[in-house]
mmCIF file of C-alpha atoms in Angstrom:
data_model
loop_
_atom_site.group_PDB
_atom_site.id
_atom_site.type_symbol
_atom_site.label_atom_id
_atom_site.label_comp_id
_atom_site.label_asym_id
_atom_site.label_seq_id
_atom_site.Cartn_x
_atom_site.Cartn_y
_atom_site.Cartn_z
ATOM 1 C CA UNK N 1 124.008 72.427 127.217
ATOM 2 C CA UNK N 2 120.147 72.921 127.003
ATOM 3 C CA UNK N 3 118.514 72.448 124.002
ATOM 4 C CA UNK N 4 117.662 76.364 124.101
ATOM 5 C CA UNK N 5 121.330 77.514 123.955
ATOM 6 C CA UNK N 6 121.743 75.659 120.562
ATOM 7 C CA UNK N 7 118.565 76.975 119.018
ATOM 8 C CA UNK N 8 120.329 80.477 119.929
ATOM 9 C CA UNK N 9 123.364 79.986 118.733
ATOM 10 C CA UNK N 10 121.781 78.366 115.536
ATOM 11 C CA UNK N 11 119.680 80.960 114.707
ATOM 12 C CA UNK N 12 121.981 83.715 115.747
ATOM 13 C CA UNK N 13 124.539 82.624 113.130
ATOM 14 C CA UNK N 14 121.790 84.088 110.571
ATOM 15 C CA UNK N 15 122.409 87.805 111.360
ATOM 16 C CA UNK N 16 125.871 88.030 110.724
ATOM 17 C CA UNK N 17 125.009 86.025 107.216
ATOM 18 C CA UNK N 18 122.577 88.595 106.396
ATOM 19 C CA UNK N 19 124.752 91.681 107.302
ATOM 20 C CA UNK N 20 127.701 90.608 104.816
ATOM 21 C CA UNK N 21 125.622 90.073 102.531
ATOM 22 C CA UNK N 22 123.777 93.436 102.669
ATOM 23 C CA UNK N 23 126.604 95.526 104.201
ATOM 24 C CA UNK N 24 127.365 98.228 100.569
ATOM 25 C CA UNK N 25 125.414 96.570 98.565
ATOM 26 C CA UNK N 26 123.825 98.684 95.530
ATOM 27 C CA UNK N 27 120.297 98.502 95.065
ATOM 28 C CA UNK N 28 120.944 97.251 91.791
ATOM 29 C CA UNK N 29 122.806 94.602 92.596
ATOM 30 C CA UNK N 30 120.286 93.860 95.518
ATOM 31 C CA UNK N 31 117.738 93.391 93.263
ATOM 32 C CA UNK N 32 119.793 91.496 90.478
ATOM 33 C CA UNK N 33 118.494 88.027 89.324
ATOM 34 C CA UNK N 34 121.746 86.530 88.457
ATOM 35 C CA UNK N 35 119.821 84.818 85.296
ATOM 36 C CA UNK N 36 116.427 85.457 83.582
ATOM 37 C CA UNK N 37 114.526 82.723 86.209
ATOM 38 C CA UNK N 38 116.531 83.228 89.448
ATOM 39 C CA UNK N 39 115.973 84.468 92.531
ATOM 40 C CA UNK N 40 117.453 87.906 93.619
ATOM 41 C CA UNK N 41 119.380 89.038 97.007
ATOM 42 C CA UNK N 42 116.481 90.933 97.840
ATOM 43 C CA UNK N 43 114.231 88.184 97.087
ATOM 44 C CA UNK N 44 115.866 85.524 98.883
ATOM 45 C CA UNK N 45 116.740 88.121 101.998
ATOM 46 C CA UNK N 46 112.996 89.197 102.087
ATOM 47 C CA UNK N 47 111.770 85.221 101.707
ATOM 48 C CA UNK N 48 113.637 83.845 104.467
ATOM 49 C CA UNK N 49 112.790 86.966 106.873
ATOM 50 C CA UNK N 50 109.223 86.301 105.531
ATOM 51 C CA UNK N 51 109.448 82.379 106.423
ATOM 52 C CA UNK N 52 110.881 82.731 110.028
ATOM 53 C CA UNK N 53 108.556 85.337 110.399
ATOM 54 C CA UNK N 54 105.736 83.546 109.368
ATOM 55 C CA UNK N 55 106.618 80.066 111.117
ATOM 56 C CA UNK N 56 107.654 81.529 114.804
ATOM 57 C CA UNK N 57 105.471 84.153 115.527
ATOM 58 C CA UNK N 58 102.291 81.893 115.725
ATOM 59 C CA UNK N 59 104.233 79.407 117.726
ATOM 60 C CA UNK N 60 105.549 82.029 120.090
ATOM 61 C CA UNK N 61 101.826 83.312 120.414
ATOM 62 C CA UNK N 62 102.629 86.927 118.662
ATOM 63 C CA UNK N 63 101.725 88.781 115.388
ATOM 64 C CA UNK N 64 104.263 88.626 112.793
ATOM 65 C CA UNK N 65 106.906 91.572 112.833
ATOM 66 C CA UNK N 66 106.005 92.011 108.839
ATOM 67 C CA UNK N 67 102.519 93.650 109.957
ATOM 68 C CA UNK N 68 102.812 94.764 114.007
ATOM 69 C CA UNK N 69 105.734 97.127 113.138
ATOM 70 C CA UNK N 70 104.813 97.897 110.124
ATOM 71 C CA UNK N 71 107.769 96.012 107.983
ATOM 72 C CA UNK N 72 105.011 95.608 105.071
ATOM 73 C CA UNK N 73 104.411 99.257 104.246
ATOM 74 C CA UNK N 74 107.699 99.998 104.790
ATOM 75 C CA UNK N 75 109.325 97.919 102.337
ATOM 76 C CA UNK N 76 106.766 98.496 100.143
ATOM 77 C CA UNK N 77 105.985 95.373 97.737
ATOM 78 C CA UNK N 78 103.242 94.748 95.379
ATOM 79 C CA UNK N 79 102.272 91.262 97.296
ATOM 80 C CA UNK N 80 99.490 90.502 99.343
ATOM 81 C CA UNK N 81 100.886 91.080 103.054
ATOM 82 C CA UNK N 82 100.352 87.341 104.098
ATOM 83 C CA UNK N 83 102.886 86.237 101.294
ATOM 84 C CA UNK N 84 105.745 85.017 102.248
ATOM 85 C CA UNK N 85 107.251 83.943 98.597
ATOM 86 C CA UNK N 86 106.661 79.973 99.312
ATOM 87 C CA UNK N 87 105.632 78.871 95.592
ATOM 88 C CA UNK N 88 106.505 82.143 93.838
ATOM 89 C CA UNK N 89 106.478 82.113 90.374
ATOM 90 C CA UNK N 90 108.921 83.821 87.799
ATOM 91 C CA UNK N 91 106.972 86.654 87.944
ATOM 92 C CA UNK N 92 106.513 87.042 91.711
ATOM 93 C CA UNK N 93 110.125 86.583 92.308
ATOM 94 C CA UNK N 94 109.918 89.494 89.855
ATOM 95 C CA UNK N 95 108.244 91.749 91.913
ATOM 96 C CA UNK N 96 110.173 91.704 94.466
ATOM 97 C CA UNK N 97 112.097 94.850 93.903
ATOM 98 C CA UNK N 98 113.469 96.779 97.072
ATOM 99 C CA UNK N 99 115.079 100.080 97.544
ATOM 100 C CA UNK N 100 117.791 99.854 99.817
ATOM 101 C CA UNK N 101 119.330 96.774 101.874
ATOM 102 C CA UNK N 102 118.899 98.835 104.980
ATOM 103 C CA UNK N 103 115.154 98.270 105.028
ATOM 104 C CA UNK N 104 115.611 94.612 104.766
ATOM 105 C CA UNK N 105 118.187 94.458 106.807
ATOM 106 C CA UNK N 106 115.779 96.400 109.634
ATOM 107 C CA UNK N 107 113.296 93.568 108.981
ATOM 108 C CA UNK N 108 115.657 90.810 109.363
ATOM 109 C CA UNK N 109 116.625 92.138 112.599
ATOM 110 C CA UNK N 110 113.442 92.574 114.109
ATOM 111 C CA UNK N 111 112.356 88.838 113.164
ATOM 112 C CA UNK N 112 115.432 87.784 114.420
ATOM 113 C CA UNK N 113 114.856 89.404 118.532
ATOM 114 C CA UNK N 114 111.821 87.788 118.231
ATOM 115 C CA UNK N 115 113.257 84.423 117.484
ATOM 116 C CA UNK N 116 115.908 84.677 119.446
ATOM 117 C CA UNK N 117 113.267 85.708 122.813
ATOM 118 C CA UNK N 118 111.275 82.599 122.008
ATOM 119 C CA UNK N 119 113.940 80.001 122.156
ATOM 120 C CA UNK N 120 116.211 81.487 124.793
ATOM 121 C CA UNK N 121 112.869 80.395 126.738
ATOM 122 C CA UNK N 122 112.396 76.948 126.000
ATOM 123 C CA UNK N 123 112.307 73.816 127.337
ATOM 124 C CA UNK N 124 113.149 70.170 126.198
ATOM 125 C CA UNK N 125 109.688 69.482 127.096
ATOM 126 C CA UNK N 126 107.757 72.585 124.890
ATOM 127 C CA UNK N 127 110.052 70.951 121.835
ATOM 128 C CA UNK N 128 108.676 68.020 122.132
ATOM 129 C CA UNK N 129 104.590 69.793 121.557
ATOM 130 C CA UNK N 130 102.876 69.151 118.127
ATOM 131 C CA UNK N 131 102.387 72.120 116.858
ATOM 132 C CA UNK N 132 100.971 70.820 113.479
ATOM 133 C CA UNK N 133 98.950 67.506 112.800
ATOM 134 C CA UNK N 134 98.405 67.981 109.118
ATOM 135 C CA UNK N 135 101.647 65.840 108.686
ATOM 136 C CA UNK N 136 102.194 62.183 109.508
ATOM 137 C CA UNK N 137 103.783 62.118 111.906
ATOM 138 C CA UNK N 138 102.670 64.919 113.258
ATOM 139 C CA UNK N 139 105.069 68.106 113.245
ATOM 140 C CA UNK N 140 106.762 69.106 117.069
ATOM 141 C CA UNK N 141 107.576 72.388 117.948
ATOM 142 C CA UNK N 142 111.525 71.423 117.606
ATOM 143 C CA UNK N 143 111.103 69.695 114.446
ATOM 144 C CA UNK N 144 109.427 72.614 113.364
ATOM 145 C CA UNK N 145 112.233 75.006 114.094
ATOM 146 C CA UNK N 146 115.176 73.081 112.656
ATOM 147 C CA UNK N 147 112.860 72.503 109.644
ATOM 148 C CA UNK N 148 112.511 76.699 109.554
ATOM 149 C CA UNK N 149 116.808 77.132 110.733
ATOM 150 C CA UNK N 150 117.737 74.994 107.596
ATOM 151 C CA UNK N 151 115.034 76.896 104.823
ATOM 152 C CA UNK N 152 116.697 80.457 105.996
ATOM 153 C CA UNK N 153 120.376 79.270 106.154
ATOM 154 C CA UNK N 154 119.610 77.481 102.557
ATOM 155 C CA UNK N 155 118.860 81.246 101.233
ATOM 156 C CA UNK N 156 121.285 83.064 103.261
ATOM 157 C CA UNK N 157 124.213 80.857 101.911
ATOM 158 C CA UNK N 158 122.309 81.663 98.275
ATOM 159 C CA UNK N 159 122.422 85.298 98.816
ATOM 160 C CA UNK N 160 125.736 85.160 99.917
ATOM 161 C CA UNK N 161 126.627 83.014 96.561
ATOM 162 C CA UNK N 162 124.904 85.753 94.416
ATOM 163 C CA UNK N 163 126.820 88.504 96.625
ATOM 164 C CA UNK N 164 129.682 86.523 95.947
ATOM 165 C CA UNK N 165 129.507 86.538 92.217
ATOM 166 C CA UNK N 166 128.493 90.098 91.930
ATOM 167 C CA UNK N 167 131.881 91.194 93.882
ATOM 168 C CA UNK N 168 134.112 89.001 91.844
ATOM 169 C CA UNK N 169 134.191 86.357 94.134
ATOM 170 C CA UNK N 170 135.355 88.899 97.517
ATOM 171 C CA UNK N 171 133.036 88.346 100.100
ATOM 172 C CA UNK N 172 134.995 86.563 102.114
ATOM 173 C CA UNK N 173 133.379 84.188 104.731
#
């Protein structure tokens, strides 16, 4: 198996995650913060679009989806368009406040092609390219992706949690 058929099969377990989650689900219970401090569905949907987003487009040599097609104006938050919700306070996580799970759902999807287009192309060799020397040692381009893969499965299996809850505990898996 090459190295690129795992990274799709990895990442392409994320969509289906996403789409229970957000399949029915009232926009008040999308935007729910299960207790005064926590993170909502929304949030945590939006954040880990936002963060794959953010981390593969500049490796893959493209804009982010967020701003090219427009996903910013169209889900319409009061954030500064770079932000991906890394560090968010209380009151950040606050604003987060969508109106339908369609919309993020649309955004998820479109991050997600482009993910998926990047890997199916490469090579053991093109995982083994720093791509960031701030770190010691510095960060490769695979390292880099698993590090992204586990961040957005962390918050889908959250989301799903919080879905969970909210239906009485019939989500299913």
């Amino acid at each position: 198996m090459e190295p690129s058929d795992l990274l799709i099969d990895a990442f392409g377990r994320l969509p289906g995650t996403i789409r229970r989650v957000l399949h029915d689900l009232p926009v008040g219970q999308l935007n729910h913060r299960p207790y005064p401090e926590g993170n909502s569905i929304a949030w945590l949907i939006w954040h880990l679009a936002r963060v794959e987003d953010a981390q593969i487009a500049p490796m893959a040599g493209h804009q982010q989806a967020w701003t090219e097609e427009g996903w910013a104006s169209r889900v319409g938050l009061p954030l500064m368009v770079e932000d991906t919700g890394y560090g968010h306070t209380s009151e950040e996580v606050a604003k987060v406040q969508v109106q339908s799970a369609e919309v993020l759902q649309g955004y998820y999807d479109a991050v997600s092609a482009r993910t998926v287009a990047f890997v199916s192309g490469l090579t053991p060799e093109d995982l083994d390219q720093v791509v960031d020397t701030s770190w010691d040692p510095p960060v490769t381009l695979g390292v880099r992706l698993i590090s992204s893969l586990a961040d957005c499965l962390e918050h889908a299996g959250q989301a799903a949690y919080i879905r969970g809850m909210l239906a009485g505990g019939s989500m299913g898996s």
